[in-house]
PDB file of C-alpha atoms in Angstrom:
ATOM      1  CA  MET A  23       0.000   0.000   0.000  1.00 45.00           C
ATOM      2  CA  THR A  24       1.415   3.375  -0.949  1.00 60.00           C
ATOM      3  CA  GLU A  25       2.109   5.931   1.754  1.00 83.00           C
ATOM      4  CA  ILE A  26      -1.051   7.672   2.921  1.00 90.00           C
ATOM      5  CA  VAL A  27      -1.113  11.377   3.732  1.00 92.00           C
ATOM      6  CA  LEU A  28      -3.385  11.780   6.745  1.00 90.00           C
ATOM      7  CA  MET A  29      -5.657  14.762   7.307  1.00 89.00           C
ATOM      8  CA  SER A  30      -3.558  15.704  10.338  1.00 88.00           C
ATOM      9  CA  ASP A  31      -0.436  16.157   8.195  1.00 90.00           C
ATOM     10  CA  PRO A  32       0.751  19.796   8.349  1.00 91.00           C
ATOM     11  CA  LYS A  33       0.965  19.769   4.546  1.00 94.00           C
ATOM     12  CA  VAL A  34      -2.841  19.692   4.387  1.00 94.00           C
ATOM     13  CA  ALA A  35      -3.330  22.665   6.712  1.00 91.00           C
ATOM     14  CA  ALA A  36      -0.646  24.590   4.781  1.00 95.00           C
ATOM     15  CA  VAL A  37      -2.697  24.588   1.568  1.00 97.00           C
ATOM     16  CA  PRO A  38      -4.181  28.070   1.014  1.00 97.00           C
ATOM     17  CA  VAL A  39      -7.888  28.560   0.430  1.00 96.00           C
ATOM     18  CA  GLN A  40      -9.212  30.857  -2.281  1.00 97.00           C
ATOM     19  CA  GLU A  41     -12.914  30.704  -1.450  1.00 97.00           C
ATOM     20  CA  CYS A  42     -14.952  30.816  -4.654  1.00 97.00           C
ATOM     21  CA  GLY A  43     -18.260  31.594  -2.947  1.00 95.00           C
ATOM     22  CA  GLU A  44     -20.126  28.717  -4.547  1.00 97.00           C
ATOM     23  CA  PRO A  45     -23.396  27.982  -2.714  1.00 96.00           C
ATOM     24  CA  LEU A  46     -24.377  24.928  -0.741  1.00 96.00           C
ATOM     25  CA  VAL A  47     -27.304  23.126  -2.365  1.00 95.00           C
ATOM     26  CA  ASP A  48     -29.700  20.508  -1.007  1.00 94.00           C
ATOM     27  CA  VAL A  49     -29.199  17.266  -2.921  1.00 95.00           C
ATOM     28  CA  ARG A  50     -32.732  16.152  -1.985  1.00 92.00           C
ATOM     29  CA  ARG A  51     -34.242  19.030  -3.938  1.00 90.00           C
ATOM     30  CA  ASP A  52     -31.651  19.814  -6.580  1.00 77.00           C
ATOM     31  CA  SER A  53     -30.759  16.403  -7.969  1.00 87.00           C
ATOM     32  CA  PRO A  54     -32.011  12.900  -8.761  1.00 90.00           C
ATOM     33  CA  LEU A  55     -29.418  11.324  -6.445  1.00 93.00           C
ATOM     34  CA  LEU A  56     -30.544   8.453  -4.281  1.00 94.00           C
ATOM     35  CA  VAL A  57     -30.343   9.762  -0.686  1.00 93.00           C
ATOM     36  CA  ASP A  58     -30.023   7.351   2.220  1.00 91.00           C
ATOM     37  CA  LYS A  59     -32.256   8.020   5.227  1.00 82.00           C
ATOM     38  CA  ARG A  60     -29.833   7.156   8.023  1.00 74.00           C
ATOM     39  CA  LYS A  61     -29.053  10.842   8.670  1.00 69.00           C
ATOM     40  CA  TRP A  62     -32.598  12.179   8.352  1.00 65.00           C
ATOM     41  CA  GLN A  63     -32.896  12.574  12.124  1.00 63.00           C
ATOM     42  CA  ASP A  64     -30.812  15.718  11.553  1.00 62.00           C
ATOM     43  CA  SER A  65     -33.709  18.168  11.803  1.00 55.00           C
ATOM     44  CA  ALA A  66     -31.765  20.965  10.086  1.00 69.00           C
ATOM     45  CA  GLY A  67     -31.027  18.688   7.160  1.00 85.00           C
ATOM     46  CA  ALA A  68     -27.416  19.893   7.035  1.00 91.00           C
ATOM     47  CA  PHE A  69     -26.171  16.441   5.993  1.00 93.00           C
ATOM     48  CA  ALA A  70     -27.940  16.756   2.629  1.00 94.00           C
ATOM     49  CA  TYR A  71     -26.031  19.838   1.439  1.00 95.00           C
ATOM     50  CA  LEU A  72     -23.008  20.003  -0.845  1.00 97.00           C
ATOM     51  CA  ARG A  73     -21.276  22.690  -2.841  1.00 97.00           C
ATOM     52  CA  ALA A  74     -22.959  22.983  -6.224  1.00 97.00           C
ATOM     53  CA  GLY A  75     -19.805  21.982  -8.080  1.00 97.00           C
ATOM     54  CA  VAL A  76     -19.410  18.794  -6.057  1.00 98.00           C
ATOM     55  CA  LEU A  77     -23.006  17.814  -6.741  1.00 97.00           C
ATOM     56  CA  ASP A  78     -22.537  18.417 -10.482  1.00 97.00           C
ATOM     57  CA  ARG A  79     -19.612  16.008 -10.436  1.00 98.00           C
ATOM     58  CA  LEU A  80     -21.558  13.345  -8.578  1.00 98.00           C
ATOM     59  CA  LEU A  81     -24.283  13.463 -11.190  1.00 97.00           C
ATOM     60  CA  LYS A  82     -21.678  12.994 -13.909  1.00 97.00           C
ATOM     61  CA  ALA A  83     -20.113  10.137 -11.960  1.00 98.00           C
ATOM     62  CA  GLN A  84     -23.483   8.412 -11.772  1.00 96.00           C
ATOM     63  CA  ALA A  85     -23.489   8.263 -15.563  1.00 94.00           C
ATOM     64  CA  HIS A  86     -20.209   6.315 -15.454  1.00 90.00           C
ATOM     65  CA  LEU A  87     -21.678   3.495 -13.374  1.00 96.00           C
ATOM     66  CA  PRO A  88     -22.640   0.141 -14.886  1.00 96.00           C
ATOM     67  CA  HIS A  89     -26.309  -0.534 -15.574  1.00 95.00           C
ATOM     68  CA  GLY A  90     -28.161  -1.461 -12.385  1.00 95.00           C
ATOM     69  CA  MET A  91     -25.930   0.519 -10.031  1.00 97.00           C
ATOM     70  CA  ARG A  92     -26.522   3.901  -8.425  1.00 97.00           C
ATOM     71  CA  LEU A  93     -24.664   6.205  -6.084  1.00 97.00           C
ATOM     72  CA  LEU A  94     -26.198   6.234  -2.623  1.00 97.00           C
ATOM     73  CA  PHE A  95     -25.562   9.586  -0.926  1.00 96.00           C
ATOM     74  CA  VAL A  96     -25.275   9.368   2.870  1.00 95.00           C
ATOM     75  CA  GLU A  97     -23.687  12.574   4.186  1.00 94.00           C
ATOM     76  CA  GLY A  98     -22.284  15.789   2.772  1.00 94.00           C
ATOM     77  CA  TYR A  99     -22.038  19.016   4.727  1.00 94.00           C
ATOM     78  CA  ARG A 100     -21.227  18.836   8.430  1.00 90.00           C
ATOM     79  CA  PRO A 101     -21.355  21.945  10.659  1.00 87.00           C
ATOM     80  CA  LEU A 102     -18.018  22.770  12.258  1.00 84.00           C
ATOM     81  CA  SER A 103     -19.428  22.211  15.754  1.00 81.00           C
ATOM     82  CA  LEU A 104     -20.517  18.680  14.836  1.00 79.00           C
ATOM     83  CA  GLN A 105     -17.177  17.936  13.189  1.00 76.00           C
ATOM     84  CA  ARG A 106     -15.394  19.052  16.362  1.00 82.00           C
ATOM     85  CA  HIS A 107     -17.677  16.845  18.457  1.00 81.00           C
ATOM     86  CA  TYR A 108     -16.960  13.784  16.286  1.00 79.00           C
ATOM     87  CA  PHE A 109     -13.214  14.387  16.355  1.00 78.00           C
ATOM     88  CA  ASP A 110     -13.023  14.979  20.105  1.00 84.00           C
ATOM     89  CA  GLU A 111     -15.205  11.949  20.833  1.00 87.00           C
ATOM     90  CA  TYR A 112     -13.073   9.573  18.753  1.00 82.00           C
ATOM     91  CA  ALA A 113      -9.818  11.055  20.081  1.00 80.00           C
ATOM     92  CA  GLY A 114     -11.140  10.482  23.599  1.00 84.00           C
ATOM     93  CA  GLN A 115     -11.808   6.824  22.813  1.00 87.00           C
ATOM     94  CA  LEU A 116      -8.256   6.417  21.520  1.00 81.00           C
ATOM     95  CA  ARG A 117      -6.764   8.129  24.572  1.00 88.00           C
ATOM     96  CA  ALA A 118      -8.668   5.746  26.836  1.00 88.00           C
ATOM     97  CA  GLU A 119      -7.582   2.696  24.832  1.00 87.00           C
ATOM     98  CA  TYR A 120      -3.961   3.800  24.398  1.00 89.00           C
ATOM     99  CA  PRO A 121      -3.021   5.871  27.460  1.00 89.00           C
ATOM    100  CA  GLU A 122       0.670   5.640  26.551  1.00 92.00           C
ATOM    101  CA  TRP A 123       0.169   7.621  23.323  1.00 88.00           C
ATOM    102  CA  THR A 124       1.291  11.231  23.045  1.00 89.00           C
ATOM    103  CA  ALA A 125      -1.162  13.959  22.077  1.00 86.00           C
ATOM    104  CA  GLU A 126       0.280  13.971  18.554  1.00 84.00           C
ATOM    105  CA  GLN A 127      -0.116  10.215  18.211  1.00 84.00           C
ATOM    106  CA  VAL A 128      -3.754  10.501  19.270  1.00 80.00           C
ATOM    107  CA  ARG A 129      -4.375  13.343  16.826  1.00 79.00           C
ATOM    108  CA  SER A 130      -2.753  11.451  13.961  1.00 80.00           C
ATOM    109  CA  ALA A 131      -4.615   8.219  14.674  1.00 79.00           C
ATOM    110  CA  ALA A 132      -7.922  10.038  15.101  1.00 75.00           C
ATOM    111  CA  SER A 133      -7.469  11.721  11.730  1.00 71.00           C
ATOM    112  CA  ARG A 134      -7.599   8.338   9.989  1.00 76.00           C
ATOM    113  CA  TYR A 135     -11.305   8.323  10.768  1.00 73.00           C
ATOM    114  CA  VAL A 136     -12.385  11.916  11.520  1.00 74.00           C
ATOM    115  CA  SER A 137     -10.766  14.989  10.015  1.00 77.00           C
ATOM    116  CA  PRO A 138      -9.370  17.639  12.378  1.00 79.00           C
ATOM    117  CA  PRO A 139     -12.049  20.365  12.474  1.00 76.00           C
ATOM    118  CA  GLU A 140      -9.849  23.186  11.218  1.00 83.00           C
ATOM    119  CA  ILE A 141      -9.348  21.588   7.788  1.00 84.00           C
ATOM    120  CA  ALA A 142     -12.397  19.315   7.564  1.00 87.00           C
ATOM    121  CA  PRO A 143     -13.653  18.834   3.976  1.00 93.00           C
ATOM    122  CA  HIS A 144     -17.173  18.079   5.214  1.00 93.00           C
ATOM    123  CA  SER A 145     -17.392  21.478   6.928  1.00 93.00           C
ATOM    124  CA  ALA A 146     -16.539  23.141   3.625  1.00 95.00           C
ATOM    125  CA  GLY A 147     -19.339  21.298   1.830  1.00 96.00           C
ATOM    126  CA  ALA A 148     -16.629  19.696  -0.289  1.00 97.00           C
ATOM    127  CA  ALA A 149     -16.820  16.088   0.898  1.00 96.00           C
ATOM    128  CA  VAL A 150     -19.366  13.343   0.528  1.00 97.00           C
ATOM    129  CA  ASP A 151     -19.756   9.976   2.207  1.00 96.00           C
ATOM    130  CA  LEU A 152     -21.398   7.610  -0.229  1.00 98.00           C
ATOM    131  CA  THR A 153     -21.654   4.039  -1.399  1.00 98.00           C
ATOM    132  CA  LEU A 154     -23.134   1.952  -4.201  1.00 98.00           C
ATOM    133  CA  ALA A 155     -26.655   0.568  -4.367  1.00 97.00           C
ATOM    134  CA  ASP A 156     -28.741  -1.382  -6.838  1.00 95.00           C
ATOM    135  CA  ASP A 157     -31.735   0.115  -8.618  1.00 91.00           C
ATOM    136  CA  ASP A 158     -33.954  -0.736  -5.646  1.00 91.00           C
ATOM    137  CA  GLY A 159     -31.700   1.176  -3.241  1.00 91.00           C
ATOM    138  CA  HIS A 160     -30.164  -1.853  -1.569  1.00 94.00           C
ATOM    139  CA  GLU A 161     -26.531  -1.288  -0.630  1.00 96.00           C
ATOM    140  CA  LEU A 162     -23.914  -3.390  -2.367  1.00 98.00           C
ATOM    141  CA  ASP A 163     -21.155  -5.235  -0.528  1.00 98.00           C
ATOM    142  CA  MET A 164     -18.222  -2.858  -0.020  1.00 98.00           C
ATOM    143  CA  GLY A 165     -16.300  -4.986   2.465  1.00 98.00           C
ATOM    144  CA  THR A 166     -17.245  -3.059   5.607  1.00 97.00           C
ATOM    145  CA  ARG A 167     -20.132  -0.989   6.796  1.00 95.00           C
ATOM    146  CA  MET A 168     -19.801   2.697   6.081  1.00 93.00           C
ATOM    147  CA  ASN A 169     -18.041   4.528   8.918  1.00 91.00           C
ATOM    148  CA  ALA A 170     -16.354   1.403  10.222  1.00 93.00           C
ATOM    149  CA  THR A 171     -13.306   2.416  12.262  1.00 91.00           C
ATOM    150  CA  PRO A 172      -9.848   1.022  11.509  1.00 90.00           C
ATOM    151  CA  GLU A 173      -9.977  -0.820  14.847  1.00 89.00           C
ATOM    152  CA  GLU A 174     -13.411  -2.342  14.244  1.00 93.00           C
ATOM    153  CA  SER A 175     -12.643  -3.420  10.673  1.00 96.00           C
ATOM    154  CA  ALA A 176      -9.025  -4.520  11.166  1.00 95.00           C
ATOM    155  CA  GLY A 177      -8.095  -1.937   8.549  1.00 94.00           C
ATOM    156  CA  ALA A 178     -10.620  -3.165   5.963  1.00 97.00           C
ATOM    157  CA  CYS A 179     -12.060   0.359   5.843  1.00 96.00           C
ATOM    158  CA  TYR A 180      -8.911   1.422   3.968  1.00 96.00           C
ATOM    159  CA  THR A 181      -9.813   1.749   0.303  1.00 97.00           C
ATOM    160  CA  GLN A 182      -7.029  -0.543  -0.908  1.00 96.00           C
ATOM    161  CA  ALA A 183      -7.350  -3.061   1.938  1.00 96.00           C
ATOM    162  CA  ASP A 184      -6.564  -6.641   0.963  1.00 95.00           C
ATOM    163  CA  ASN A 185      -8.702  -8.289   3.663  1.00 97.00           C
ATOM    164  CA  ILE A 186     -12.005  -7.967   1.765  1.00 98.00           C
ATOM    165  CA  ASN A 187     -13.734 -10.340  -0.651  1.00 98.00           C
ATOM    166  CA  ASP A 188     -13.601 -10.128  -4.431  1.00 98.00           C
ATOM    167  CA  ALA A 189     -17.110  -8.701  -4.798  1.00 98.00           C
ATOM    168  CA  ALA A 190     -16.353  -5.857  -2.400  1.00 98.00           C
ATOM    169  CA  ARG A 191     -13.047  -5.175  -4.138  1.00 98.00           C
ATOM    170  CA  SER A 192     -14.822  -4.999  -7.488  1.00 98.00           C
ATOM    171  CA  HIS A 193     -17.470  -2.622  -6.122  1.00 98.00           C
ATOM    172  CA  ARG A 194     -14.814  -0.337  -4.627  1.00 98.00           C
ATOM    173  CA  HIS A 195     -13.044  -0.277  -7.987  1.00 98.00           C
ATOM    174  CA  ILE A 196     -16.267   0.671  -9.777  1.00 98.00           C
ATOM    175  CA  LEU A 197     -16.968   3.457  -7.280  1.00 98.00           C
ATOM    176  CA  SER A 198     -13.393   4.743  -7.447  1.00 98.00           C
ATOM    177  CA  THR A 199     -13.291   4.698 -11.238  1.00 98.00           C
ATOM    178  CA  ALA A 200     -16.527   6.691 -11.559  1.00 98.00           C
ATOM    179  CA  LEU A 201     -15.597   9.319  -8.969  1.00 98.00           C
ATOM    180  CA  THR A 202     -11.985   9.720 -10.039  1.00 98.00           C
ATOM    181  CA  ALA A 203     -13.150  10.265 -13.616  1.00 98.00           C
ATOM    182  CA  VAL A 204     -14.998  13.432 -12.564  1.00 98.00           C
ATOM    183  CA  GLY A 205     -12.156  14.860 -10.470  1.00 98.00           C
ATOM    184  CA  LEU A 206     -12.931  13.739  -6.923  1.00 98.00           C
ATOM    185  CA  VAL A 207     -10.243  12.327  -4.644  1.00 98.00           C
ATOM    186  CA  ASN A 208     -10.574   9.637  -2.017  1.00 97.00           C
ATOM    187  CA  TYR A 209      -9.325   9.722   1.563  1.00 94.00           C
ATOM    188  CA  PRO A 210      -7.516   6.367   1.496  1.00 95.00           C
ATOM    189  CA  THR A 211      -8.400   5.341   5.055  1.00 94.00           C
ATOM    190  CA  GLU A 212     -12.134   5.522   4.245  1.00 95.00           C
ATOM    191  CA  TRP A 213     -13.427   3.913   1.045  1.00 98.00           C
ATOM    192  CA  TRP A 214     -16.651   5.947   1.309  1.00 97.00           C
ATOM    193  CA  HIS A 215     -15.126   9.451   1.679  1.00 97.00           C
ATOM    194  CA  TRP A 216     -14.598  11.504  -1.490  1.00 98.00           C
ATOM    195  CA  SER A 217     -14.058  15.217  -2.001  1.00 97.00           C
ATOM    196  CA  TYR A 218     -13.466  17.977  -4.488  1.00 98.00           C
ATOM    197  CA  GLY A 219     -12.191  21.515  -4.024  1.00 98.00           C
ATOM    198  CA  ASP A 220     -10.995  21.243  -0.417  1.00 97.00           C
ATOM    199  CA  ARG A 221      -7.461  21.388   0.963  1.00 96.00           C
ATOM    200  CA  TYR A 222      -6.920  17.635   0.835  1.00 96.00           C
ATOM    201  CA  TRP A 223      -8.080  17.573  -2.794  1.00 98.00           C
ATOM    202  CA  ALA A 224      -5.707  20.439  -3.622  1.00 97.00           C
ATOM    203  CA  LEU A 225      -2.763  18.664  -2.023  1.00 96.00           C
ATOM    204  CA  GLU A 226      -3.512  15.389  -3.799  1.00 96.00           C
ATOM    205  CA  THR A 227      -4.035  16.976  -7.220  1.00 97.00           C
ATOM    206  CA  GLY A 228      -1.319  19.619  -7.027  1.00 97.00           C
ATOM    207  CA  ALA A 229      -3.770  22.527  -7.240  1.00 97.00           C
ATOM    208  CA  ALA A 230      -2.375  25.877  -6.070  1.00 97.00           C
ATOM    209  CA  ALA A 231      -5.234  26.429  -3.624  1.00 98.00           C
ATOM    210  CA  ALA A 232      -8.466  24.967  -2.345  1.00 97.00           C
ATOM    211  CA  HIS A 233     -11.695  26.359  -3.831  1.00 98.00           C
ATOM    212  CA  TYR A 234     -13.802  25.790  -0.723  1.00 97.00           C
ATOM    213  CA  GLY A 235     -13.151  26.731   2.887  1.00 94.00           C
ATOM    214  CA  PRO A 236     -15.284  26.254   6.024  1.00 93.00           C
ATOM    215  CA  LYS A 237     -18.799  27.539   5.449  1.00 91.00           C
ATOM    216  CA  GLU A 238     -21.890  28.134   7.544  1.00 88.00           C
ATOM    217  CA  LEU A 239     -25.220  26.795   6.346  1.00 86.00           C
ATOM    218  CA  ASP A 240     -27.525  29.746   5.714  1.00 76.00           C
TER     219      ASP A 240
END
């Protein structure tokens, strides 16, 4: 497996942001994407928003999928306060499990699963958590459940993990091919996390700056 740049790497935070001002749009109203209901308890509906340019790319990616497969959107925008809560909660679990770790070790390990709030792609509306489904909306086998931690999955949540079955590996390849073709990049520790226009995307693609910075939902 090639070396993975984690979200906690200083190189990510060092990428400048040239905010383009593109709006957040609600994928439930502004697209034919299949939207999973597991986040619908979010009364504000923040999870269903993405930057308009990211949504456009997802719709193009859908066209690249084989017949009988669809993208299943699970989560997009995440308010900064919620991102901070997720990060702190997971970091706390790691500290309890590995009391010998330094603060930097905890931060690095936590960033495999939750991005540090200050650079989080989700809080910029630039990232999407998604999977594949059939035409009836049933999720396809991707090797792990979405949001499986590295500890829970024995590392099978990593996109290029070798401890998954052939069907899951094939489905991950199909998803990756479709999303890469429209310019999104994957966070390699999470097969379901893809982004465009954020700092991590800029670092991975060599762009001079990110297009999207942290944004409040109007």
